[in-house]
Amino acid sequence: MRIGAIEAGGTKFVCGVGDEHGNIVDRVSFPTERPEPTLERVIDYFRDKKVEAIGIGTFGPIDIDPSSPTYGHVTTTPKPGWSGFDFLGTMKRAFDVPFGWDTDVNAAAYGEAVWGAAKGLDSCVYYTFGTGVGVGIFAEGRLVHGLLHPEGGHVLTRRHPDDTYEGFCPYHGDCLEGMAAGPAIERRWGVKGSELPPDHPAWPMEAFYIGQALASTIVLLSPKKVILGGGVMHQKQLFPMIREEVKRNLNGYVAHDAILKGIDDYIVPPGLGDNAGLCGALALGLAALRVQS
Amino acid sequence: MRIGAIEAGGTKFVCGVGDEHGNIVDRVSFPTERPEPTLERVIDYFRDKKVEAIGIGTFGPIDIDPSSPTYGHVTTTPKPGWSGFDFLGTMKRAFDVPFGWDTDVNAAAYGEAVWGAAKGLDSCVYYTFGTGVGVGIFAEGRLVHGLLHPEGGHVLTRRHPDDTYEGFCPYHGDCLEGMAAGPAIERRWGVKGSELPPDHPAWPMEAFYIGQALASTIVLLSPKKVILGGGVMHQKQLFPMIREEVKRNLNGYVAHDAILKGIDDYIVPPGLGDNAGLCGALALGLAALRVQS
Ligand SMILES: Nc1ncnc2c1ncn2[C@@H]1O[C@H](COP(=O)(O)OP(=O)(O)O)[C@@H](O)[C@H]1O
Ligand SMILES: Nc1ncnc2c1ncn2[C@@H]1O[C@H](COP(=O)(O)OP(=O)(O)O)[C@@H](O)[C@H]1O
Ligand SMILES: [Zn+2]
Ligand SMILES: [Zn+2]
């Protein structure tokens, strides 16, 4: 079986071909430009790939309501040219195959549930901490959408007592994304996160914000696995700090062994590593094929 | 069709019989005592009612994992006698009918989705502000569970700048429940909420906490309707204040007309009024019957 996968990021696009076991057999990557030239490269890539379906996990916000006239469009993004662009329609006009269509983070959550850290579970939450903060939610065996899709990067967290940074979210200032995405670390400390040593005070502060958001997510949704990805999470020392913050915030309230005893196996990096997004898109494509047949 | 419904609250039990249209044709109510005498009254009530199924929406926490050996039990509650009590098993031994089993707030969310304010929608969130704060989540056409069930009353909110009250949650102090449930109002202002005038500063402060929690819930889950019930919400002046707080917190970020233009119809009281809980239990019973047949 040959399924196409598109991980459409704000910075780069990754396209690939994989099979029903989550193996990626081919891939390419190129920078995200304006929509027309970018999609032209995508369409060129898939032209001779003989895929039976294509899954798209994309940056957003996007319209995921099948009954909407703008279903499949990118909605209100500041990225030049992309606002209102008919991403899914453009792809459908080029390839007559079933399409999966969701956010990059919902795709990653789904990929992790099918082949990764949440394999076999009917729920997980996927958080990415990168240029922004994104959240994908898989619950009761389904990806969650509603009016729009989850945008949990913008939950409101309490300020760390030693933190004077105002936050960079243009809507909320010091929401989670404003305080804990990669650019917040860089602006707060004056250097990129990747250049800060592992024992720098930036990391306990980062864990303070992430742990708080996760504790609230856990009481609200009770996911069976919490998966943390994105560039910032390459700082592996964050994981034990975040787990401690979650325990401190919950303070024993969620009386389940997964948290009380097994938190090292509950809050984890993506089982698919940096393939989480592309495998997630692959899983979306596979699901679209199954729905059709 | 005759379906039994049990709304099991920490203070009182309501039992009733209804039909497949959500009409309650009979009901009784009595105080919640220790489990054995309480369930005896429940069983007595249903003995001659000839119901085809029974739905239970109960205070918790409860075990809702069908694969767990303690499925159907109340878990760790301070209520004397109830911790570890096999509620569902006791009922099943008395009546050989299909049973629906969920939290009181998930039941209420479901009832509202079937017959109430979220009728016909595939998602809604139900918050109750009473002795505690509870949250029920209906998403993608299903009630959400995970490790346990939603316990969103304990999300962490930011403190109001004029508020010096420490919060009464034994686990978290000033979580949402600790700051915004009925007892918080009473302890903060020294009188019961029901005795405070509608223009008292208690209400903008209450709306501050509720609006914050709702804004975070909305970005995270994007529900199609937000329903607010419980004793505290009898203060109708809270609704416009809460809507304003939600708009202030979101600050235009969730670009959907339901919020930007139609918020009066988005954040609403239960369509079923004080029947939300009992009708929800009825809907659970009906669903259990349908699954079996
Ligand atoms: N090793 C690292 N340590 C800390 N921060 C990092 C690291 N690598 C990348 N980042 C930060 O993560 C952000 C990029 O996130 P990434 O997930 O790689 O891409 P994007 O979110 O654009 O898809 C940048 O703000 C960058 O500074
Ligand atoms: N009209 C009212 N105005 C403000 N608070 C009220 C009102 N009625 C009840 N309450 C508060 O709500 C709480 C009881 O909530 P309720 O939903 O009636 O019951 P429970 O949560 O026990 O099921 C109490 O703390 C009470 O003070
Ligand atoms: Zn924000
Ligand atoms: Zn609490």
XYZ file of C-alpha atoms and ligand atoms in Angstrom:
642
model
C 0.000 0.000 0.000
C 1.339 3.458 -0.886
C -0.054 6.443 0.995
C 1.041 10.040 0.574
C 1.734 12.297 3.565
C 2.160 16.053 3.796
C 3.430 17.760 6.924
C 2.804 21.403 6.151
C 4.694 23.608 8.578
C 4.971 27.353 8.723
C 8.706 27.112 8.006
C 9.010 23.961 5.914
C 6.954 21.397 4.064
C 7.724 17.699 4.308
C 6.180 15.330 1.771
C 6.544 11.590 1.894
C 5.219 8.223 0.905
C 4.578 5.475 3.427
C 2.789 2.208 3.981
C 0.023 0.933 6.267
C 2.562 0.074 8.981
C 3.789 3.629 9.332
C 7.018 3.075 7.406
C 8.114 6.113 5.434
C 9.710 4.875 2.218
C 10.449 8.207 0.576
C 10.509 11.860 1.585
C 11.444 15.370 0.529
C 11.470 18.687 2.319
C 11.519 22.296 1.144
C 10.886 25.740 2.631
C 7.342 27.088 2.884
C 6.952 29.932 0.388
C 3.757 31.526 -0.905
C 1.029 28.929 -1.468
C 1.112 28.593 -5.269
C 4.814 27.758 -5.737
C 4.772 25.634 -2.583
C 1.826 23.525 -3.705
C 3.359 23.242 -7.164
C 6.360 21.498 -5.606
C 4.052 19.273 -3.580
C 2.047 18.296 -6.656
C 5.224 17.689 -8.676
C 6.498 15.414 -5.930
C 3.391 13.233 -5.823
C 2.815 13.164 -9.595
C 4.575 9.836 -10.244
C 4.239 8.366 -6.726
C 1.119 6.292 -7.397
C -0.379 6.910 -3.951
C -3.844 5.574 -3.096
C -4.638 8.403 -0.659
C -2.991 11.513 0.771
C -3.064 12.788 4.341
C -2.383 16.441 5.120
C -1.421 17.710 8.570
C -1.002 21.444 8.306
C -0.267 24.635 10.200
C -3.422 26.610 10.782
C -5.862 27.829 11.592
C -7.736 25.820 8.977
C -11.360 25.091 8.164
C -12.050 21.468 9.129
C -15.862 21.604 8.926
C -16.914 19.422 5.946
C -20.214 21.302 5.676
C -18.525 24.702 5.374
C -18.116 26.407 1.983
C -14.491 27.103 2.895
C -13.726 23.549 4.056
C -10.089 22.784 3.349
C -8.971 26.413 3.345
C -6.323 27.985 5.522
C -8.173 30.714 7.422
C -6.675 33.739 9.221
C -2.906 33.368 9.159
C -0.409 36.218 8.929
C 1.711 34.092 6.535
C 1.770 36.031 3.225
C -0.677 34.650 0.676
C -1.966 31.766 2.790
C -4.957 33.458 4.422
C -8.047 32.102 2.659
C -6.017 29.777 0.415
C -7.832 26.611 -0.729
C -5.118 24.124 0.231
C -7.215 20.957 0.131
C -9.116 21.991 -3.027
C -5.865 22.651 -4.877
C -4.639 19.181 -3.980
C -7.936 17.543 -4.895
C -7.895 19.120 -8.319
C -4.473 17.540 -8.916
C -5.109 14.047 -7.515
C -8.278 11.997 -7.604
C -7.685 10.085 -4.357
C -9.216 10.256 -0.854
C -7.707 12.996 1.307
C -7.211 13.233 5.060
C -7.170 16.819 6.317
C -6.402 18.103 9.811
C -4.018 20.282 11.788
C -0.364 19.297 12.108
C -0.824 18.704 15.835
C -4.003 16.653 15.506
C -2.149 14.629 12.868
C 0.774 14.120 15.242
C -1.569 13.049 18.055
C -3.192 10.577 15.692
C 0.110 9.206 14.394
C 1.257 8.682 17.976
C -1.990 6.852 18.782
C -1.660 4.581 15.747
C 2.082 3.812 15.788
C 3.811 5.828 18.515
C 3.883 6.496 22.239
C 0.102 6.150 22.594
C -0.161 3.059 20.394
C -3.319 1.129 21.150
C -4.747 3.814 23.446
C -8.011 5.553 22.665
C -6.812 8.915 23.962
C -3.752 11.120 24.032
C -2.824 14.763 23.915
C 0.037 16.013 21.756
C 1.679 19.337 22.615
C 4.318 20.938 20.449
C 6.585 23.680 21.788
C 8.279 25.322 18.843
C 7.816 28.668 17.105
C 4.340 28.511 18.635
C 2.557 26.132 20.967
C 0.095 23.716 19.406
C -2.158 21.026 20.839
C -3.707 17.990 19.197
C -6.403 16.028 21.023
C -7.363 12.406 20.464
C -10.211 11.288 22.742
C -12.555 8.310 22.712
C -10.765 7.080 19.592
C -11.344 10.257 17.591
C -9.548 13.476 16.813
C -11.363 16.334 18.503
C -12.766 19.308 16.612
C -15.591 21.665 17.418
C -16.393 25.184 16.268
C -12.824 25.110 14.982
C -9.969 22.870 16.088
C -8.014 22.858 19.348
C -5.820 25.950 19.745
C -4.655 25.093 23.228
C -1.410 26.989 22.879
C -3.372 30.012 24.035
C -4.550 28.805 27.438
C -3.913 31.262 30.225
C -1.243 30.315 32.724
C -0.095 31.945 35.935
C 3.057 33.971 35.836
C 6.239 32.607 37.407
C 7.032 34.844 40.416
C 10.544 35.632 39.111
C 9.463 36.278 35.537
C 9.211 39.854 34.280
C 8.968 38.993 30.577
C 5.708 40.360 29.156
C 5.072 37.570 26.640
C 4.934 37.806 22.845
C 1.442 36.592 21.936
C -0.124 39.399 19.872
C -3.571 38.443 21.207
C -2.918 37.643 24.864
C 0.608 38.703 25.752
C 1.374 36.180 28.432
C -0.700 33.133 27.459
C 1.119 29.782 27.348
C 2.412 30.393 23.823
C 3.421 33.935 24.722
C 5.485 32.686 27.665
C 6.730 29.241 26.666
C 7.182 28.965 22.886
C 10.716 29.109 21.479
C 10.625 32.871 20.746
C 9.635 33.585 24.373
C 12.749 31.806 25.615
C 14.900 33.708 23.147
C 13.442 37.110 24.016
C 13.399 36.527 27.768
C 17.029 35.431 28.003
C 18.499 37.216 24.991
C 19.828 34.064 23.302
C 18.236 31.168 21.440
C 17.066 28.262 23.621
C 19.396 25.906 21.776
C 22.357 27.938 23.063
C 21.378 27.911 26.740
C 23.125 25.311 28.927
C 20.977 22.526 30.454
C 21.400 23.931 33.976
C 20.248 27.443 32.997
C 17.327 28.937 34.998
C 15.418 29.181 31.703
C 14.513 25.500 31.962
C 12.866 25.360 35.396
C 10.911 28.440 34.343
C 9.916 26.774 31.066
C 8.845 23.660 33.002
C 6.801 25.872 35.338
C 4.622 27.079 32.445
C 4.398 23.779 30.636
C 3.656 21.839 33.831
C 0.847 24.185 34.718
C -0.794 23.898 31.305
C -0.458 20.121 31.382
C -1.963 19.876 34.867
C -5.015 21.828 33.688
C -5.244 19.704 30.528
C -5.037 16.530 32.607
C -7.824 17.505 35.013
C -9.995 18.665 32.138
C -9.493 15.817 29.660
C -7.839 12.975 31.562
C -5.806 11.838 28.532
C -4.190 8.390 28.675
C -0.863 9.748 27.428
C 0.679 13.205 27.177
C 3.210 13.597 24.370
C 5.498 16.610 24.103
C 7.269 17.477 20.856
C 8.677 20.471 18.992
C 12.078 22.138 18.924
C 12.054 23.276 22.549
C 11.513 19.713 23.765
C 14.873 18.724 22.311
C 16.035 19.949 25.725
C 15.611 16.538 27.334
C 16.271 17.856 30.848
C 12.829 19.488 30.618
C 10.986 16.174 30.883
C 11.774 15.363 34.540
C 11.210 19.010 35.495
C 7.834 19.092 33.749
C 6.749 15.832 35.387
C 7.600 17.292 38.798
C 5.649 20.470 38.041
C 2.623 18.458 36.955
C 2.742 16.419 40.169
C 3.175 19.555 42.241
C 0.191 21.223 40.570
C -2.107 18.197 40.717
C -1.023 17.496 44.314
C -2.434 13.986 44.304
C -5.842 15.025 43.031
C -5.935 12.772 39.967
C -5.695 9.470 41.834
C -4.463 7.229 39.051
C -1.284 5.156 39.086
C -0.331 6.449 35.639
C 0.342 9.765 37.352
C 1.063 8.804 40.959
C 3.539 6.037 40.102
C 4.164 5.938 36.381
C 4.542 9.557 35.334
C 7.860 8.871 33.544
C 5.868 6.733 31.152
C 2.893 9.134 31.053
C 4.478 12.414 29.963
C 6.810 11.403 27.172
C 8.515 12.515 23.957
C 6.954 11.401 20.655
C 7.417 7.674 20.098
C 7.839 8.487 16.408
C 10.464 11.149 17.163
C 10.738 13.779 14.489
C 8.546 11.592 12.259
C 5.452 12.228 14.421
C 4.076 14.869 12.070
C 4.719 13.029 8.810
C 3.538 9.673 10.200
C 0.471 11.463 11.528
C -0.306 12.758 8.036
C 0.231 9.235 6.750
C -2.250 7.919 9.323
C -4.778 10.561 8.229
C -4.379 9.426 4.622
C -4.829 5.803 5.611
C -7.972 6.653 7.598
C -9.391 8.565 4.608
C -8.812 5.548 2.387
C -10.559 3.254 4.870
C -13.553 5.558 5.165
C -13.945 5.558 1.399
C -13.636 1.806 0.931
C -40.853 3.407 26.201
C -40.052 3.660 29.917
C -36.489 4.477 30.936
C -35.244 4.955 34.488
C -32.989 7.850 35.440
C -30.909 8.465 38.557
C -29.292 11.800 39.281
C -27.057 10.968 42.215
C -25.843 14.133 43.907
C -23.722 14.562 46.974
C -26.637 16.211 48.783
C -29.683 14.586 47.204
C -30.716 11.768 44.919
C -33.335 12.280 42.237
C -34.898 9.217 40.610
C -37.321 9.368 37.738
C -38.920 7.641 34.811
C -39.000 9.159 31.361
C -39.530 8.381 27.718
C -37.440 8.496 24.541
C -38.379 12.151 23.966
C -36.894 13.326 27.236
C -40.219 13.699 29.030
C -40.022 12.906 32.723
C -43.308 11.222 33.703
C -42.520 10.511 37.345
C -39.901 11.508 39.892
C -38.903 11.357 43.554
C -36.104 12.961 45.501
C -34.507 12.193 48.862
C -31.352 13.164 50.757
C -28.109 11.284 50.108
C -27.277 9.180 53.164
C -24.820 6.301 53.472
C -24.839 4.116 50.373
C -26.839 1.099 51.593
C -29.979 2.913 52.827
C -29.794 5.311 49.888
C -29.632 2.572 47.266
C -32.393 0.697 49.091
C -34.681 3.659 48.467
C -33.590 3.817 44.843
C -34.265 0.123 44.341
C -37.636 0.375 46.091
C -38.586 3.231 43.799
C -37.808 1.365 40.582
C -39.183 -1.999 41.723
C -42.625 -1.635 40.108
C -41.695 0.932 37.452
C -41.189 -1.563 34.611
C -38.268 0.338 33.079
C -36.405 -1.086 30.098
C -33.084 0.491 31.031
C -31.636 2.753 33.719
C -29.188 5.614 33.323
C -27.085 6.826 36.247
C -25.386 10.207 36.380
C -23.547 10.418 39.667
C -21.263 12.519 41.826
C -17.735 11.132 41.724
C -15.025 10.412 41.247
C -16.191 7.114 39.791
C -14.620 4.262 37.843
C -15.885 4.447 34.270
C -13.406 2.019 32.686
C -15.386 -1.084 31.627
C -12.224 -3.189 31.702
C -11.421 -2.275 35.313
C -12.237 -4.682 38.185
C -13.770 -1.752 40.067
C -15.870 -0.504 37.119
C -19.042 1.054 38.454
C -17.599 1.888 41.875
C -17.412 5.290 43.498
C -13.676 5.819 44.086
C -12.025 8.279 46.485
C -14.748 10.462 47.968
C -14.783 11.905 51.486
C -18.533 11.135 51.691
C -18.924 8.626 54.562
C -19.308 5.055 53.304
C -19.227 5.865 49.607
C -15.512 5.471 48.921
C -15.100 2.141 47.110
C -18.855 1.452 47.056
C -20.085 -0.680 44.134
C -22.932 1.583 43.032
C -23.502 0.122 39.571
C -23.060 -3.487 40.737
C -25.658 -2.989 43.476
C -28.139 -1.693 40.930
C -27.368 -4.470 38.447
C -28.022 -7.121 41.056
C -31.460 -5.618 41.591
C -32.510 -5.018 37.974
C -31.703 -7.078 34.907
C -31.759 -4.211 32.410
C -29.054 -2.317 30.479
C -27.413 0.441 32.528
C -25.869 3.735 31.501
C -23.169 4.928 33.894
C -21.321 8.237 33.924
C -20.673 11.330 35.989
C -23.506 13.737 36.780
C -21.852 16.412 34.646
C -21.151 14.166 31.673
C -24.791 13.083 31.929
C -25.922 16.699 31.943
C -23.740 17.501 28.914
C -25.239 14.535 27.115
C -28.824 15.412 28.038
C -28.258 18.951 26.768
C -26.857 17.567 23.492
C -29.818 15.241 23.020
C -32.721 17.481 24.107
C -31.394 20.781 25.449
C -29.336 23.839 24.562
C -26.886 21.826 22.411
C -29.593 19.789 20.678
C -28.323 18.402 17.392
C -24.727 19.516 17.989
C -21.909 16.995 18.185
C -20.092 18.897 20.909
C -20.717 20.893 24.050
C -19.200 21.512 27.434
C -21.330 21.565 30.584
C -20.008 23.363 33.664
C -21.768 23.288 37.000
C -21.004 25.839 39.702
C -22.470 24.564 42.950
C -20.949 23.047 46.078
C -18.076 22.166 43.771
C -17.270 22.871 40.143
C -17.803 20.031 37.680
C -17.300 19.715 33.948
C -18.840 17.336 31.442
C -17.438 17.110 27.920
C -19.232 15.923 24.806
C -16.988 15.977 21.721
C -17.260 14.422 18.273
C -20.594 12.955 19.319
C -19.236 11.155 22.377
C -18.833 11.754 26.078
C -15.158 12.131 26.856
C -13.328 9.911 29.321
C -9.688 8.961 29.593
C -7.593 7.698 32.473
C -10.548 8.811 34.563
C -13.251 11.318 33.653
C -13.048 15.101 33.285
C -12.425 16.861 36.608
C -12.092 20.276 35.116
C -13.263 22.044 38.256
C -9.647 21.938 39.321
C -8.038 23.879 36.488
C -5.686 26.613 37.655
C -6.862 30.158 37.147
C -5.162 33.471 37.729
C -6.054 35.373 40.852
C -8.234 38.487 40.614
C -6.029 41.464 41.588
C -8.446 42.560 44.346
C -9.004 39.086 45.752
C -7.277 38.088 48.978
C -9.322 34.952 49.640
C -7.007 31.919 49.768
C -9.405 29.390 48.221
C -10.938 26.302 49.819
C -9.815 23.424 47.603
C -8.060 20.960 49.929
C -5.756 19.917 47.064
C -4.975 23.184 45.313
C -6.229 26.049 47.416
C -7.018 28.548 44.722
C -7.941 26.394 41.715
C -11.194 27.251 39.918
C -13.302 25.243 42.363
C -11.414 26.712 45.306
C -12.165 30.243 44.117
C -15.516 30.053 42.333
C -17.699 27.290 43.781
C -20.577 28.301 46.076
C -18.601 27.829 49.314
C -15.852 30.163 48.017
C -18.392 32.940 47.575
C -19.790 32.355 51.029
C -16.383 32.313 52.740
C -14.996 35.251 50.766
C -17.914 37.585 51.493
C -19.203 36.122 54.757
C -22.736 35.450 53.489
C -24.290 32.902 51.186
C -24.257 33.787 47.489
C -28.042 33.613 47.390
C -28.179 36.516 49.869
C -25.866 38.860 47.970
C -27.579 41.549 45.832
C -27.138 41.347 42.045
C -24.937 44.478 42.004
C -22.541 43.149 44.654
C -18.808 43.061 43.715
C -18.927 39.302 44.312
C -20.416 38.815 40.866
C -17.840 40.546 38.655
C -15.207 38.662 40.635
C -17.063 35.385 40.106
C -17.333 36.149 36.389
C -13.604 36.893 36.310
C -12.784 33.328 37.393
C -15.442 31.599 35.347
C -14.646 33.612 32.210
C -10.996 32.733 32.464
C -11.668 29.012 32.800
C -14.108 29.127 29.904
C -11.662 30.985 27.669
C -9.050 28.298 28.275
C -11.621 25.551 27.695
C -12.707 27.194 24.457
C -9.203 27.482 23.017
C -8.398 23.937 24.054
C -11.584 22.137 22.975
C -13.494 24.526 20.716
C -16.903 23.277 21.931
C -19.951 24.219 19.867
C -21.892 25.271 22.962
C -20.941 26.151 26.530
C -23.641 25.442 29.105
C -23.467 26.729 32.660
C -25.584 25.205 35.431
C -25.567 24.718 39.200
C -26.824 26.774 42.119
C -24.474 29.714 41.613
C -25.707 30.185 38.044
C -29.161 31.014 39.359
C -27.620 34.480 39.543
C -28.642 35.369 36.006
C -26.672 38.640 35.987
C -23.551 36.454 35.798
C -24.210 35.426 32.196
C -23.527 38.775 30.508
C -20.543 39.358 32.784
C -19.072 35.943 31.978
C -19.562 36.469 28.250
C -17.678 39.759 28.470
C -14.843 38.114 30.393
C -14.583 35.346 27.816
C -14.394 37.905 25.001
C -11.839 39.951 26.912
C -9.661 36.891 27.514
C -9.907 35.498 23.982
C -9.380 38.986 22.538
C -10.560 37.975 19.073
C -8.301 34.960 18.838
C -11.003 32.367 18.175
C -12.264 33.859 14.934
C -15.688 32.270 14.792
C -18.992 34.117 14.585
C -20.436 31.996 17.396
C -18.096 33.920 19.689
C -17.478 37.189 17.841
C -21.153 37.870 17.100
C -23.331 35.255 18.757
C -21.907 34.823 22.225
C -25.318 35.353 23.889
C -26.377 32.146 22.203
C -23.051 30.399 22.791
C -22.616 30.620 26.564
C -26.030 29.736 27.926
C -27.981 28.251 30.835
C -29.129 24.626 30.520
C -31.929 24.272 27.968
C -33.412 21.637 30.252
C -33.169 23.916 33.272
C -32.991 22.056 36.555
C -33.893 18.866 34.666
C -30.496 18.768 32.905
C -29.086 16.178 35.307
C -32.114 13.879 35.371
C -32.708 14.132 31.618
C -29.019 13.431 31.127
C -29.324 10.238 33.153
C -32.381 9.379 31.079
C -30.367 9.894 27.889
C -27.623 7.619 29.260
C -30.214 4.920 29.937
C -31.633 5.286 26.452
C -28.148 5.025 24.911
C -27.447 1.882 26.951
C -30.643 0.324 25.649
C -29.729 1.170 22.067
C -26.234 -0.282 22.407
C -27.706 -3.533 23.696
C -30.359 -3.899 21.042
N 17.548 22.339 20.809
C 16.709 23.333 21.065
N 16.614 23.840 22.307
C 15.760 24.851 22.586
N 14.979 25.437 21.685
C 15.029 24.972 20.433
C 15.880 23.913 20.052
N 15.683 23.677 18.736
C 14.760 24.557 18.319
N 14.353 25.342 19.339
C 13.377 26.427 19.268
O 12.160 25.914 18.758
C 11.586 26.820 17.822
C 11.395 26.100 16.494
O 10.548 25.031 16.714
P 10.379 23.804 15.741
O 9.460 22.841 16.394
O 11.752 23.298 15.381
O 9.748 24.442 14.423
P 8.285 25.011 14.110
O 7.557 25.261 15.392
O 8.545 26.267 13.345
O 7.648 23.939 13.290
C 12.517 28.005 17.734
O 12.001 29.052 18.526
C 13.828 27.480 18.306
O 14.541 28.505 18.983
N -29.425 31.578 44.076
C -28.158 31.328 44.389
N -27.209 32.276 44.261
C -25.923 32.033 44.564
N -25.473 30.857 45.015
C -26.361 29.869 45.167
C -27.728 30.035 44.855
N -28.351 28.857 45.078
C -27.414 27.999 45.521
N -26.204 28.598 45.568
C -24.933 28.016 46.006
O -24.685 26.834 45.235
C -24.208 25.783 46.063
C -25.125 24.590 45.907
O -25.115 24.222 44.571
P -26.196 23.282 43.913
O -25.868 23.210 42.468
O -27.543 23.785 44.281
O -25.987 21.882 44.634
P -24.832 20.770 44.538
O -23.626 21.374 43.920
O -24.602 20.362 45.970
O -25.429 19.684 43.696
C -24.145 26.329 47.473
O -22.815 26.697 47.764
C -25.046 27.550 47.435
O -24.585 28.566 48.319
Zn -2.155 33.730 23.008
Zn -8.713 22.002 43.239
